[in-house]
Short mmCIF file of C-alpha atoms in Angstrom, two decimals:
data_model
loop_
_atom_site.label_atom_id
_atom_site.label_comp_id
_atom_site.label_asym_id
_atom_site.label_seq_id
_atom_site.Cartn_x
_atom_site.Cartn_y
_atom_site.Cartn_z
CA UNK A 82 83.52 116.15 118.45
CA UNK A 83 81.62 113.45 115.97
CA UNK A 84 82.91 111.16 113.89
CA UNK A 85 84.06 112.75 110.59
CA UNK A 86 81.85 110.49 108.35
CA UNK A 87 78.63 111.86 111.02
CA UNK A 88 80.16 115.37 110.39
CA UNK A 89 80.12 115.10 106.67
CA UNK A 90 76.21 113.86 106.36
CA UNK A 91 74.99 116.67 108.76
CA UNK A 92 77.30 119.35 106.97
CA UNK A 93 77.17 117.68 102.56
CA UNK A 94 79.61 119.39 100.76
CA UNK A 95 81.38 121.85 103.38
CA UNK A 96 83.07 119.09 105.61
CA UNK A 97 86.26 119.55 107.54
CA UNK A 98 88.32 118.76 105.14
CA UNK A 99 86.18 120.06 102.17
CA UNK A 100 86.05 123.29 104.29
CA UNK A 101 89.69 123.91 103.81
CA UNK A 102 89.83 123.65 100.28
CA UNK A 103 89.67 127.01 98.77
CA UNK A 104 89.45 127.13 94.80
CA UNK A 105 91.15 129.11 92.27
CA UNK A 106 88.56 131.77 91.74
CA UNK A 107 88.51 132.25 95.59
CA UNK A 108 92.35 132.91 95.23
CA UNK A 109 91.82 134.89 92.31
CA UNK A 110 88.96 136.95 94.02
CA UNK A 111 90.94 137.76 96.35
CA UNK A 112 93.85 138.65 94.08
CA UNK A 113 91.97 140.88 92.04
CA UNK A 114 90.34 142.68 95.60
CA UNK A 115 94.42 143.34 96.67
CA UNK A 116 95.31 143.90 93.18
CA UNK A 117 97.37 141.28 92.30
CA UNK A 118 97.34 139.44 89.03
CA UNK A 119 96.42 135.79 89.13
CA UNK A 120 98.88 133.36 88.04
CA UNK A 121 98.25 130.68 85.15
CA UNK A 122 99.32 127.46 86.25
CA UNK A 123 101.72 125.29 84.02
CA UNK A 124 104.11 121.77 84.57
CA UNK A 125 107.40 121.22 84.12
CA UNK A 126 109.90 118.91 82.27
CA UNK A 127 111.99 118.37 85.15
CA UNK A 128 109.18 116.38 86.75
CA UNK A 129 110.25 113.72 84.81
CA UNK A 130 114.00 113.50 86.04
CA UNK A 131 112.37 112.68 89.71
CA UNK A 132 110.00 110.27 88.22
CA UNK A 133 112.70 108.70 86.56
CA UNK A 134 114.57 108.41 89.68
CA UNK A 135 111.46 107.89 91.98
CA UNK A 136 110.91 104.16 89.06
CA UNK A 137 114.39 103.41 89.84
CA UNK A 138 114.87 103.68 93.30
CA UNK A 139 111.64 101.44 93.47
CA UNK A 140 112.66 98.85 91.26
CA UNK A 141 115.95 98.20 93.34
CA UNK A 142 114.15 98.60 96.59
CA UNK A 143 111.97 96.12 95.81
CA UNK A 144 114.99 93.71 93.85
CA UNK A 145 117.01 93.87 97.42
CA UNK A 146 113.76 92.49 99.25
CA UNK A 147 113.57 89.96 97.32
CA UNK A 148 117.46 88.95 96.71
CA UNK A 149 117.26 85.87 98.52
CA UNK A 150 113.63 84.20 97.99
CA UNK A 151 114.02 83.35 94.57
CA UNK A 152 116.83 81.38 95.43
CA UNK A 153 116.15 80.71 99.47
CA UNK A 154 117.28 76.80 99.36
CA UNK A 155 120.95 77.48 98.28
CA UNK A 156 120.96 80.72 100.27
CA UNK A 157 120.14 78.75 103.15
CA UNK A 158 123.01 76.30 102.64
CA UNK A 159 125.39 79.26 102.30
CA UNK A 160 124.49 81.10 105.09
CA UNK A 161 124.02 77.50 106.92
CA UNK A 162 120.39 78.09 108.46
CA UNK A 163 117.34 76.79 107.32
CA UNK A 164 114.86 77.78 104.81
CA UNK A 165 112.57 79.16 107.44
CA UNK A 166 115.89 81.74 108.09
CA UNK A 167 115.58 83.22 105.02
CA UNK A 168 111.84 83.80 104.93
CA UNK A 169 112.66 85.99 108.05
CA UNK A 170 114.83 87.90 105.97
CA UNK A 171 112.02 88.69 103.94
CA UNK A 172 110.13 89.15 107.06
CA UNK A 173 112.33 91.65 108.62
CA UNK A 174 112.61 94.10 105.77
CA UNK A 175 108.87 94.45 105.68
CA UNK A 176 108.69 95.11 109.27
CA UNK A 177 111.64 97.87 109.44
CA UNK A 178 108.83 99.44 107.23
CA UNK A 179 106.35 99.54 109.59
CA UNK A 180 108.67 100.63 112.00
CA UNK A 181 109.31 104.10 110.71
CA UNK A 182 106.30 105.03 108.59
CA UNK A 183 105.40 107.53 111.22
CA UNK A 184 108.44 109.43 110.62
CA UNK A 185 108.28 108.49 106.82
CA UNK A 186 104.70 110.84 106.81
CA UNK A 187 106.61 113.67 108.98
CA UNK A 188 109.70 113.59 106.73
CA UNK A 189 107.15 113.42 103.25
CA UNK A 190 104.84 115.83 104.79
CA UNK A 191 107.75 118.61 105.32
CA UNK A 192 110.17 117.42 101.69
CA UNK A 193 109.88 115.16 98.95
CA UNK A 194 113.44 115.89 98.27
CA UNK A 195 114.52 114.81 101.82
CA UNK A 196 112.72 111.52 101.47
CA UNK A 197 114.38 110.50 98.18
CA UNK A 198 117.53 111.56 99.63
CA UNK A 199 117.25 109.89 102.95
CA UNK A 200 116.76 106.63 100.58
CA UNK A 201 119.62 107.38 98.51
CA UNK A 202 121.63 106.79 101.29
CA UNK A 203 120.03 103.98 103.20
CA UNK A 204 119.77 101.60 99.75
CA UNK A 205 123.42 101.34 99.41
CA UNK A 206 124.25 100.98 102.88
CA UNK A 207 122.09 98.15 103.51
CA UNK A 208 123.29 96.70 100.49
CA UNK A 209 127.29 96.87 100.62
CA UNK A 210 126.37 95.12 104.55
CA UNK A 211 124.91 92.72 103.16
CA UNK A 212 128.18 91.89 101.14
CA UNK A 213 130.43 92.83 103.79
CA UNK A 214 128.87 89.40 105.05
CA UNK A 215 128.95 87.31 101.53
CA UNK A 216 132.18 88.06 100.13
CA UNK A 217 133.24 84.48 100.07
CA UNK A 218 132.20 81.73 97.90
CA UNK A 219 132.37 79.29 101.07
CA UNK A 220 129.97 80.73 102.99
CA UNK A 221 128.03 83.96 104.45
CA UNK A 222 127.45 85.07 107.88
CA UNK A 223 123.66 85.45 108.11
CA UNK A 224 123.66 88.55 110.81
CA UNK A 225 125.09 90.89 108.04
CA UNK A 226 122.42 89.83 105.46
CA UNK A 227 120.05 90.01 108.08
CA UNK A 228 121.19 93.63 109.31
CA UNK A 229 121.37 94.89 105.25
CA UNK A 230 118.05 93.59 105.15
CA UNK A 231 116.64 95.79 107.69
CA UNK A 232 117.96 98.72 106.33
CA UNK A 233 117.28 98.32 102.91
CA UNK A 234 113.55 97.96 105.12
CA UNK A 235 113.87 101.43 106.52
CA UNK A 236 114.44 103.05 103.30
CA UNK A 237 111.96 101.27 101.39
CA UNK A 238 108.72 103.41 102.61
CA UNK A 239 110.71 106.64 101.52
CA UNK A 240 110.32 105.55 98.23
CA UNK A 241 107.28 103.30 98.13
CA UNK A 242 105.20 105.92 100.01
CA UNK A 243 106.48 108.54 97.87
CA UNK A 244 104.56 108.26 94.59
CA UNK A 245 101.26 109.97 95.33
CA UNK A 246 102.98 112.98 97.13
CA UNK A 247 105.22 113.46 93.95
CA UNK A 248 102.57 113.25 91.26
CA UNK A 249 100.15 116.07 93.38
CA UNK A 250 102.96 118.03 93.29
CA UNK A 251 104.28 118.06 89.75
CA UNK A 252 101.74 116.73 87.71
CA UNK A 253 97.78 117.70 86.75
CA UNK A 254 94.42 115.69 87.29
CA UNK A 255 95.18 114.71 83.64
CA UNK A 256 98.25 112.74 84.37
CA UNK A 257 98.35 111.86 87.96
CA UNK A 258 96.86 108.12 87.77
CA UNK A 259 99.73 107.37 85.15
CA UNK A 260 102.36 109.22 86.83
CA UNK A 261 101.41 107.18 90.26
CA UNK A 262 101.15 103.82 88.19
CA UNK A 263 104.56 104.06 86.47
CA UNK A 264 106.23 105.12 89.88
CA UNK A 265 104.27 102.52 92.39
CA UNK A 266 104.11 99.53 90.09
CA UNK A 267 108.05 99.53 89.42
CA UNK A 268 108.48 98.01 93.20
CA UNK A 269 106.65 94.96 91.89
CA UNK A 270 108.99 95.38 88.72
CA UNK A 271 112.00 95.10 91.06
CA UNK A 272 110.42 91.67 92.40
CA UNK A 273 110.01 90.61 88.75
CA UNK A 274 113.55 91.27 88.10
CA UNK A 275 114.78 89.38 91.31
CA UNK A 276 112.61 86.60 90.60
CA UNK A 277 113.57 86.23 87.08
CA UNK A 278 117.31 87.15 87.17
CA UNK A 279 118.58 85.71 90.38
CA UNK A 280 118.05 82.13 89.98
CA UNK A 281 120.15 82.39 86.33
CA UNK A 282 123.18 84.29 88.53
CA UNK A 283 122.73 81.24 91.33
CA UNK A 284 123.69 77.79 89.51
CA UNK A 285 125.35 76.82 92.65
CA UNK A 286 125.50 77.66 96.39
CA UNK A 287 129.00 79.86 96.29
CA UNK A 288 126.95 81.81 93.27
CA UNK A 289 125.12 83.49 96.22
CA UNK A 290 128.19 85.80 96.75
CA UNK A 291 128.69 87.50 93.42
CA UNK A 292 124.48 87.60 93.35
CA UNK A 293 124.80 89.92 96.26
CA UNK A 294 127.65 91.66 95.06
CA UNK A 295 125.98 92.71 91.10
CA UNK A 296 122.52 93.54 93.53
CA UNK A 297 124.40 95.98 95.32
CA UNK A 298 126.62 97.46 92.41
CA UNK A 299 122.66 98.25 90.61
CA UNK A 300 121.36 99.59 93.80
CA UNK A 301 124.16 102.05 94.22
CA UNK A 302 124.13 103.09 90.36
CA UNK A 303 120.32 103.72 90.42
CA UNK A 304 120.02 105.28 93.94
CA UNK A 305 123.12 108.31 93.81
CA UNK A 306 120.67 110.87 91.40
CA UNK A 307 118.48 111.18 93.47
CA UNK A 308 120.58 113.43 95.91
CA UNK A 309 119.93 115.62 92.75
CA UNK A 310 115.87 115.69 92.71
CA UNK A 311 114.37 119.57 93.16
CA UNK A 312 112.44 120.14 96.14
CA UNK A 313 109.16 121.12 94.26
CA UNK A 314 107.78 122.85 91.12
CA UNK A 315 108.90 126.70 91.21
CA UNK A 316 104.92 127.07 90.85
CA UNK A 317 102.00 125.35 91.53
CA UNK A 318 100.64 123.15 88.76
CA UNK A 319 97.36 123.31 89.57
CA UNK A 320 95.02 124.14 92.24
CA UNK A 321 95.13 120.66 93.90
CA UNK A 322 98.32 121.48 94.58
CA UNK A 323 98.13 124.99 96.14
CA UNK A 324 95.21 123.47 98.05
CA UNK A 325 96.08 124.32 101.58
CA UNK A 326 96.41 120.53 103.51
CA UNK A 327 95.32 119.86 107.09
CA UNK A 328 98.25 119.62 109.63
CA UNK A 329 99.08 115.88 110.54
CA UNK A 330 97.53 116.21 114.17
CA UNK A 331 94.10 117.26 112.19
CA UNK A 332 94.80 114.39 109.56
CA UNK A 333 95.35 111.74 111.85
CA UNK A 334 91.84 112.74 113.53
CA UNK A 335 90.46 112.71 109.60
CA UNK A 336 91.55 109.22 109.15
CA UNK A 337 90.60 107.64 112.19
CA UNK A 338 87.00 108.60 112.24
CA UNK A 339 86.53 108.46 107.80
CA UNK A 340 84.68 104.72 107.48
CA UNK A 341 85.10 105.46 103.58
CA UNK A 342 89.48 105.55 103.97
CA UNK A 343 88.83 102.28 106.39
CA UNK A 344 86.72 100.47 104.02
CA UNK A 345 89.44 100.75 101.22
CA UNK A 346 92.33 100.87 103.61
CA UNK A 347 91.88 97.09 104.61
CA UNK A 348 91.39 95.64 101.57
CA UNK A 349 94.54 97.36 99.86
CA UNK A 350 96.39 96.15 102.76
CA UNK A 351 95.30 92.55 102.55
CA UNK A 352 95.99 92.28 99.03
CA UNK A 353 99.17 93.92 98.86
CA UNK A 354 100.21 91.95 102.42
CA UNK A 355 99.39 88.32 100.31
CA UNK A 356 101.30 89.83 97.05
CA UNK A 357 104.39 90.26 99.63
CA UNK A 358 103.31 87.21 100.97
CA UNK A 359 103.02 84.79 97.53
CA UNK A 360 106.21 86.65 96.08
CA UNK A 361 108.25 85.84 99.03
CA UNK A 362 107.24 82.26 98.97
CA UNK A 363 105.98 81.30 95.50
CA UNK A 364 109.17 78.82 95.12
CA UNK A 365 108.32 77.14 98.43
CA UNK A 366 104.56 77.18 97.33
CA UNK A 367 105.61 75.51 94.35
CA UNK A 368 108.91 73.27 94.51
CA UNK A 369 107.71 70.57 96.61
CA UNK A 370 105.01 69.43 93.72
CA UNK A 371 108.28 69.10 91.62
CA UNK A 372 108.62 72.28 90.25
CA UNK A 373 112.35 73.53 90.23
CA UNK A 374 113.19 77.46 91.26
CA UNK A 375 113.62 78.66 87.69
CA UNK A 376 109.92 77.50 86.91
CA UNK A 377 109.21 79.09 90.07
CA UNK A 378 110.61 82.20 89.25
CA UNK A 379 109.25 82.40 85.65
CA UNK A 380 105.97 82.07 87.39
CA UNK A 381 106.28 85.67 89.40
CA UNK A 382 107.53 86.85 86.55
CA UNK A 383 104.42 86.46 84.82
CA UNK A 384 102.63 87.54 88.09
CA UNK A 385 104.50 91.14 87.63
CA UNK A 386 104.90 91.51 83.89
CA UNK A 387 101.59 90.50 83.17
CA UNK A 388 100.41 93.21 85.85
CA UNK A 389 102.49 95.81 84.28
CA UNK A 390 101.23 95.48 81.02
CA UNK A 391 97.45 95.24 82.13
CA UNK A 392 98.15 99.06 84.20
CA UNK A 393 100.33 100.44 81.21
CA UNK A 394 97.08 100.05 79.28
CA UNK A 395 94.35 100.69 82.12
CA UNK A 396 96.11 103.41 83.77
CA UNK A 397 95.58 106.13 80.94
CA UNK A 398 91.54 104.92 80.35
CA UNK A 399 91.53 105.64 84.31
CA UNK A 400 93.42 108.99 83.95
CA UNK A 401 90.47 110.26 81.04
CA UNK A 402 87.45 108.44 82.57
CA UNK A 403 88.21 108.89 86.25
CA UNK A 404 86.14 106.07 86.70
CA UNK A 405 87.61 104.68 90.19
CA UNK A 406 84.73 103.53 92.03
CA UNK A 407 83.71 101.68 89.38
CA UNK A 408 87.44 100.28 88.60
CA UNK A 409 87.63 99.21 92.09
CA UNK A 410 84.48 97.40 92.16
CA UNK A 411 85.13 95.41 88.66
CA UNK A 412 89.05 94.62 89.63
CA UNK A 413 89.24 93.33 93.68
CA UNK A 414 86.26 90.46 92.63
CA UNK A 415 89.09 89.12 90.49
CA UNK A 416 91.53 89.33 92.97
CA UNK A 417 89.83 87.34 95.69
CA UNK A 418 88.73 84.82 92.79
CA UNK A 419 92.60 84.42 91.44
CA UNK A 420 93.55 83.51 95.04
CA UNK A 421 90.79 81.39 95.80
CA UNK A 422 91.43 79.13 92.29
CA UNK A 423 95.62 79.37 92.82
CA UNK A 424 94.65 77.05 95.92
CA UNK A 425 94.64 74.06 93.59
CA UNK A 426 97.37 75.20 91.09
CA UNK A 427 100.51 73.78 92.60
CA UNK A 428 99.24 70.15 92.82
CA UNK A 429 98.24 70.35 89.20
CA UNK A 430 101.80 69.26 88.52
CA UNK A 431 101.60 71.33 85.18
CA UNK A 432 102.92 74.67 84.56
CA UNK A 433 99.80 76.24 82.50
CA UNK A 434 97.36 76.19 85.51
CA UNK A 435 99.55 78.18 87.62
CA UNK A 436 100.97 80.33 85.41
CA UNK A 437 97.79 81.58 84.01
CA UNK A 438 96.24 81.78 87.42
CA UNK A 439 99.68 84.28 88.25
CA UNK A 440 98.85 86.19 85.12
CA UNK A 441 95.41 87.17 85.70
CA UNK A 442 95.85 87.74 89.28
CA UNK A 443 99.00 90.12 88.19
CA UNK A 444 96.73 91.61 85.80
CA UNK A 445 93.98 92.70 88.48
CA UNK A 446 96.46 93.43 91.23
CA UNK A 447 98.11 95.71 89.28
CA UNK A 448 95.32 97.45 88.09
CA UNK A 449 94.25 98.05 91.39
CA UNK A 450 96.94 100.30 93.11
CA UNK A 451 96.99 102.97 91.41
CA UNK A 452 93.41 103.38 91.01
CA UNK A 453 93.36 102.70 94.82
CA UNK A 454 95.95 104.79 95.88
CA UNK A 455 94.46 107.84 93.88
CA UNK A 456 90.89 106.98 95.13
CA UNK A 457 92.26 107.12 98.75
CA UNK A 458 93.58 110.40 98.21
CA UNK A 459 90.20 111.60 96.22
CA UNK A 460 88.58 110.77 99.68
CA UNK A 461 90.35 112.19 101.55
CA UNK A 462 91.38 115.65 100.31
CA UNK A 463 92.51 118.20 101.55
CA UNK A 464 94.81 115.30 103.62
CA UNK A 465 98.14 115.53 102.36
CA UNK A 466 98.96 112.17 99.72
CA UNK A 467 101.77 111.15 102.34
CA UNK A 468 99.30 110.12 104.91
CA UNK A 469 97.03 107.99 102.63
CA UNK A 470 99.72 105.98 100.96
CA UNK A 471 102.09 105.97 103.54
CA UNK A 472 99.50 104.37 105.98
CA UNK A 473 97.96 102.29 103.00
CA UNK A 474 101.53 100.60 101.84
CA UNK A 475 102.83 100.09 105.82
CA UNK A 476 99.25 98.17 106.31
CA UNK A 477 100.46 95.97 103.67
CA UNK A 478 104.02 95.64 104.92
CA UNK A 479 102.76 94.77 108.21
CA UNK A 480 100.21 91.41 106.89
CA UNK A 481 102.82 90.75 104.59
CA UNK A 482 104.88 90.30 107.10
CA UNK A 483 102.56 88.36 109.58
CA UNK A 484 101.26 86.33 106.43
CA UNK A 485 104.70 85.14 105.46
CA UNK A 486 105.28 84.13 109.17
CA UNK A 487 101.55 82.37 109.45
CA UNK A 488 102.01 80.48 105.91
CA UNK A 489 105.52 79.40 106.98
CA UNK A 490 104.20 78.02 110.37
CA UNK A 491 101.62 76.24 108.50
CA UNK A 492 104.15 74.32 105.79
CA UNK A 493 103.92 70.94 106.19
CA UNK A 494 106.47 68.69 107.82
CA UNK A 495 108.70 65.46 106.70
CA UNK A 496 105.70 62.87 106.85
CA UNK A 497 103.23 65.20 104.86
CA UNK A 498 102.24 64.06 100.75
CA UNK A 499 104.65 64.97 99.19
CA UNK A 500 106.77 66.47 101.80
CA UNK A 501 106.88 70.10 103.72
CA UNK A 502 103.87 71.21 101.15
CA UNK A 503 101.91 74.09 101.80
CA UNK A 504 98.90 73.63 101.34
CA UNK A 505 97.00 74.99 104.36
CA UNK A 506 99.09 78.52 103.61
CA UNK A 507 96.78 78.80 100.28
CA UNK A 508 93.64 77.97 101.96
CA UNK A 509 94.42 80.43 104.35
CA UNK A 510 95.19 82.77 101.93
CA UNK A 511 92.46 81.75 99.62
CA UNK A 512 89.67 82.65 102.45
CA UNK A 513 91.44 86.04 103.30
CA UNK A 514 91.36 87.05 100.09
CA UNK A 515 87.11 86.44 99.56
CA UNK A 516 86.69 87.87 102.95
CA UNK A 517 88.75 90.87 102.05
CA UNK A 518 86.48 91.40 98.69
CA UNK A 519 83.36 92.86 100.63
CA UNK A 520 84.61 95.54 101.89
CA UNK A 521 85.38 98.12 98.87
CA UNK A 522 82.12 96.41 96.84
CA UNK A 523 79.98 98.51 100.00
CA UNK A 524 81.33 101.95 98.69
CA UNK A 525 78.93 104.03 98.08
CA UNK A 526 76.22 102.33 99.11
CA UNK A 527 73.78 102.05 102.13
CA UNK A 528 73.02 106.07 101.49
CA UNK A 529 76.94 106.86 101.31
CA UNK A 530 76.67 108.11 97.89
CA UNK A 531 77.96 111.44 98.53
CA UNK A 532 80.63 110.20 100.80
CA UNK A 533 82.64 108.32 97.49
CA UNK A 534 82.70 111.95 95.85
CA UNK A 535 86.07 112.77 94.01
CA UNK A 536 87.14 115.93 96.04
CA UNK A 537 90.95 116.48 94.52
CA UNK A 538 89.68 116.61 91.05
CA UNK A 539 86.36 118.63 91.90
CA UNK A 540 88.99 121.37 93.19
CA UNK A 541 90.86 121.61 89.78
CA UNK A 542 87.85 121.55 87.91
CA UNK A 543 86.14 124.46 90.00
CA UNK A 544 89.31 125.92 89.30
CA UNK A 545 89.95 126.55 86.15
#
C-alpha cells in the first residue's frame, strides 16, 4: 500500500479518508429512496455543563502540575532533597502522560463520558496522596508527593486530550475553534493560577503543607461533576459529527504515512514541550540574576494571562474566517522569535524586558493551539479528534519532559557568574525554537496545495 500523502495526489479529492466521508444529501438520498424523513440538525444547552466541567477539570490539572515549581526552593527544604528533586516532580507527571495516551485514544475513541469520569477520580486521588505525605509543618516525605504526582499525570491526558473530541461532538463549524480554545487554554490557566497564587500561600517552608492541602480541597470541588457529564448529544449536531470515522487500526496507518499531520505535529510538540519546559523552571531561569519567586511568578502569570486574552479575542475572528493556514503561518514566526530574544532577558536585571518578552510569547502561544489543534483535525478528517490531539498534546508532554531534564543538566554550578545560572538551557531552547519554525511555514507549498484543504468543514458545508 503507498503512503497516504502518494495516495491522496494520485486519487485529489476521494482519498481514504475523504472516501469515508459521506455528506448529508447522501444520507438524505438515501432517506428519501427508503422513505424516511431526514432529520434537521440542532445543539444543545447542556453542552455547556461539560464544557464547564471539561475548563475546570483543566485548570486544576494543570494547578497540581505545577504545585511545587513556583515555590521549588522551600519545597525542596521541606521535603529535604534538592532543587533538581522537585523538577522531577514536574518531570514525572508529564511522563505518566505519555505513558497511557494509547489507552487515553481507546478510552476517548469509545466515551467522552468515561474519560471525564476516569479523571474525576484520578485528580483527587493523586491529590489527597500527595497530602497524606505533607500533613506536617516539619516536613514532607517526598515518595508521596512524588507518587500523587504521577497520578495526577495519568489523569491529565483524559482531560487535556479531551477538548477537540467534545467540541465535534456538541458543537457546529461555527463554534468549534472557541469551544476548543476556552476548554484547552484553561490548562495553561491552571499554571497561571499556581504560579501566581502559590508563592503568596508559601511565606515560609512549613507553608508548603497547608499549600498542598487548599490544592487538593479545589481539585476535589472542581473534579466530582463531572461523574455527571452526558455521554453525547441525543442527535447529531451536524454532519461532521455523524461523519462515519476510520477505526483506530486504519487511523494509526492515516497518521503515520500523512507528511501534512507530521509537519504540524512536531512543531506543536516543540512548542508546547518548551511552554512545559519554561513554566516548570521560569523561577530557576530567573532567581539567580536576583529576581525573587514572587517576581518570578508574576512573570508566568503574564505568560498565561496575556495568552488568554490574545485567544479570547483571536479565537472568534478564527471561528468566522477559518483562516488557519494563514493563522499558523503569521503566529509560530513569533514564537520562535520570543524564545530566541528571552535568551538575554534574565541577565537584564530589570523586570520590563522579561516580562514583555513573557507577554508576547503568551500572546502567540496561545493563539496557536487552538488554531492548531482544529487544523490537525481539518487534515485529517474523517480521523476521529482523539487521535490528533491526543498524539499532538503527549508529543508535547514527552519534550517537555526531556527539555526540563536537558535544561536542568545544563544549569550552571557553584563557580559559574553569578552562581547555578542557566544560561545554556535558553540557548538551547532559543535554537529549538527557530529550528522548530520551518516546519508549519512549508504547508502548502512545494505543489501540496490541495493537501492543506479543510475537510471537516467542507463536509458541513456540502451538507447543509
Amino acid at each position: 500500500m503507498g503512503s497516504f500523502t502518494s495516495w491522496f495526489r494520485r486519487h485529489g479529492d476521494k482519498s481514504r479518508l475523504a472516501s469515508q466521508d459521506i455528506t448529508l444529501r447522501e444520507r438524505d438520498a438515501e432517506d428519501d429512496e427508503a422513505g424516511h424523513v431526514p432529520h434537521e440538525y440542532r445543539t444543545y444547552k447542556r453542552r455547556w455543563f461539560g464544557l464547564v466541567q471539561l475548563t475546570l477539570m483543566n485548570i486544576v490539572v494543570s494547578w497540581d502540575w505545577l504545585t511545587f515549581a513556583p515555590v521549588a526552593g522551600k519545597a525542596a527544604k521541606y521535603y529535604n532533597v534538592d532543587e533538581s528533586t522537585i523538577n522531577w516532580i514536574s518531570t514525572a507527571c508529564l511522563l505518566a502522560f505519555v505513558s497511557v495516551f494509547p489507552l487515553v485514544i481507546w478510552v476517548l475513541h469509545r466515551s467522552v463520558r468515561l474519560s471525564f469520569i476516569v479523571a474525576a477520580v484520578l485528580i483527587p486521588v493523586g491529590n489527597w496522596i500527595r497530602y497524606a505525605g505533607s500533613t506536617s509543618r516539619s516536613g514532607g516525605t517526598i515518595a508521596y508527593a512524588m507518587a500523587g504526582e504521577v497520578i495526577i499525570g495519568f489523569a491529565q491526558p483524559f482531560v487535556l486530550a479531551a477538548p477537540t473530541r467534545y467540541s465535534d461532538l456538541w458543537f457546529t463549524a461555527k463554534g468549534r475553534v472557541t469551544a476548543t480554545a476556552v476548554m484547552s487554554l484553561a490548562n495553561p490557566l491552571g499554571a497561571a493560577l499556581g504560579q501566581l497564587i502559590n508563592p503568596l500561600w508559601v511565606s515560609e517552608v512549613g507553608d508548603i503543607s497547608q499549600m498542598v492541602l487548599y490544592v487538593s480541597i479545589f481539585s476535589t470541588v472542581c473534579s466530582v461533576p463531572a461523574l455527571f457529564v452526558p455521554a453525547r448529544p441525543p442527535t447529531p449536531v451536524g454532519p461532521a459529527a455523524e461523519t462515519p470515522k476510520l477505526n483506530l487500526r486504519k487511523s494509526i496507518r492515516a497518521v503515520t504515512s500523512s507528511l501534512e499531520l507530521w509537519l504540524m505535529f512536531i512543531p506543536f510538540a516543540v512548542y508546547v514541550g518548551f511552554f512545559n519546559s519554561i513554566s516548570s523552571l521560569l523561577s530557576q531561569m530567573m532567581t539567580p540574576y536576583g529576581f525573587s519567586d514572587d517576581e518570578a511568578g508574576i512573570g508566568g502569570a503574564i505568560l498565561i494571562v496575556v495568552g488568554l486574552v490574545t485567544a479570547a479575542i483571536t479565537s472568534p475572528i478564527l471561528d468566522r474566517s477559518k483562516k488557519f493556514l494563514l493563522a499558523i503561518r503569521i503566529v509560530v514566526p513569533v514564537i520562535a522569535l520570543s524564545f530566541f530574544v528571552f535568551l538575554w532577558m534574565p541577565e537584564t536585571k530589570e523586570l520590563a524586558g522579561p516580562y514583555v518578552v513573557l507577554g508576547i510569547l503568551g500572546a502567540s502561544c496561545f493563539s496557536l493551539v487552538p488554531v492548531a489543534l482544529e487544523f490537525l483535525i481539518e487534515l485529517g478528517h474523517p480521523l476521529s479528534p482523539e487521535i490528533t490531539s491526543t498524539t499532538a498534546w503527549a508529543g508535547g508532554q514527552l519534550l517537555g519532559a526531556v527539555f526540563i531534564i536537558v535544561s536542568d543538566a545544563l544549569r550552571a554550578g557553584d563557580n559559574a557568574s553569578p552562581p547555578h545560572n542557566m544560561k545554556k538551557a535558553l540557548i538551547f531552547q532559543a535554537v529549538m525554537a527557530v529550528a522548530a519554525a520551518f516546519a508549519p511555514l512549508s504547508l502548502g507549498l512545494f505543489g501540496r496545495a490541495d493537501k492543506v484543504n479543510l475537510r471537516r468543514i467542507a463536509s458541513d458545508t456540502r451538507g447543509h
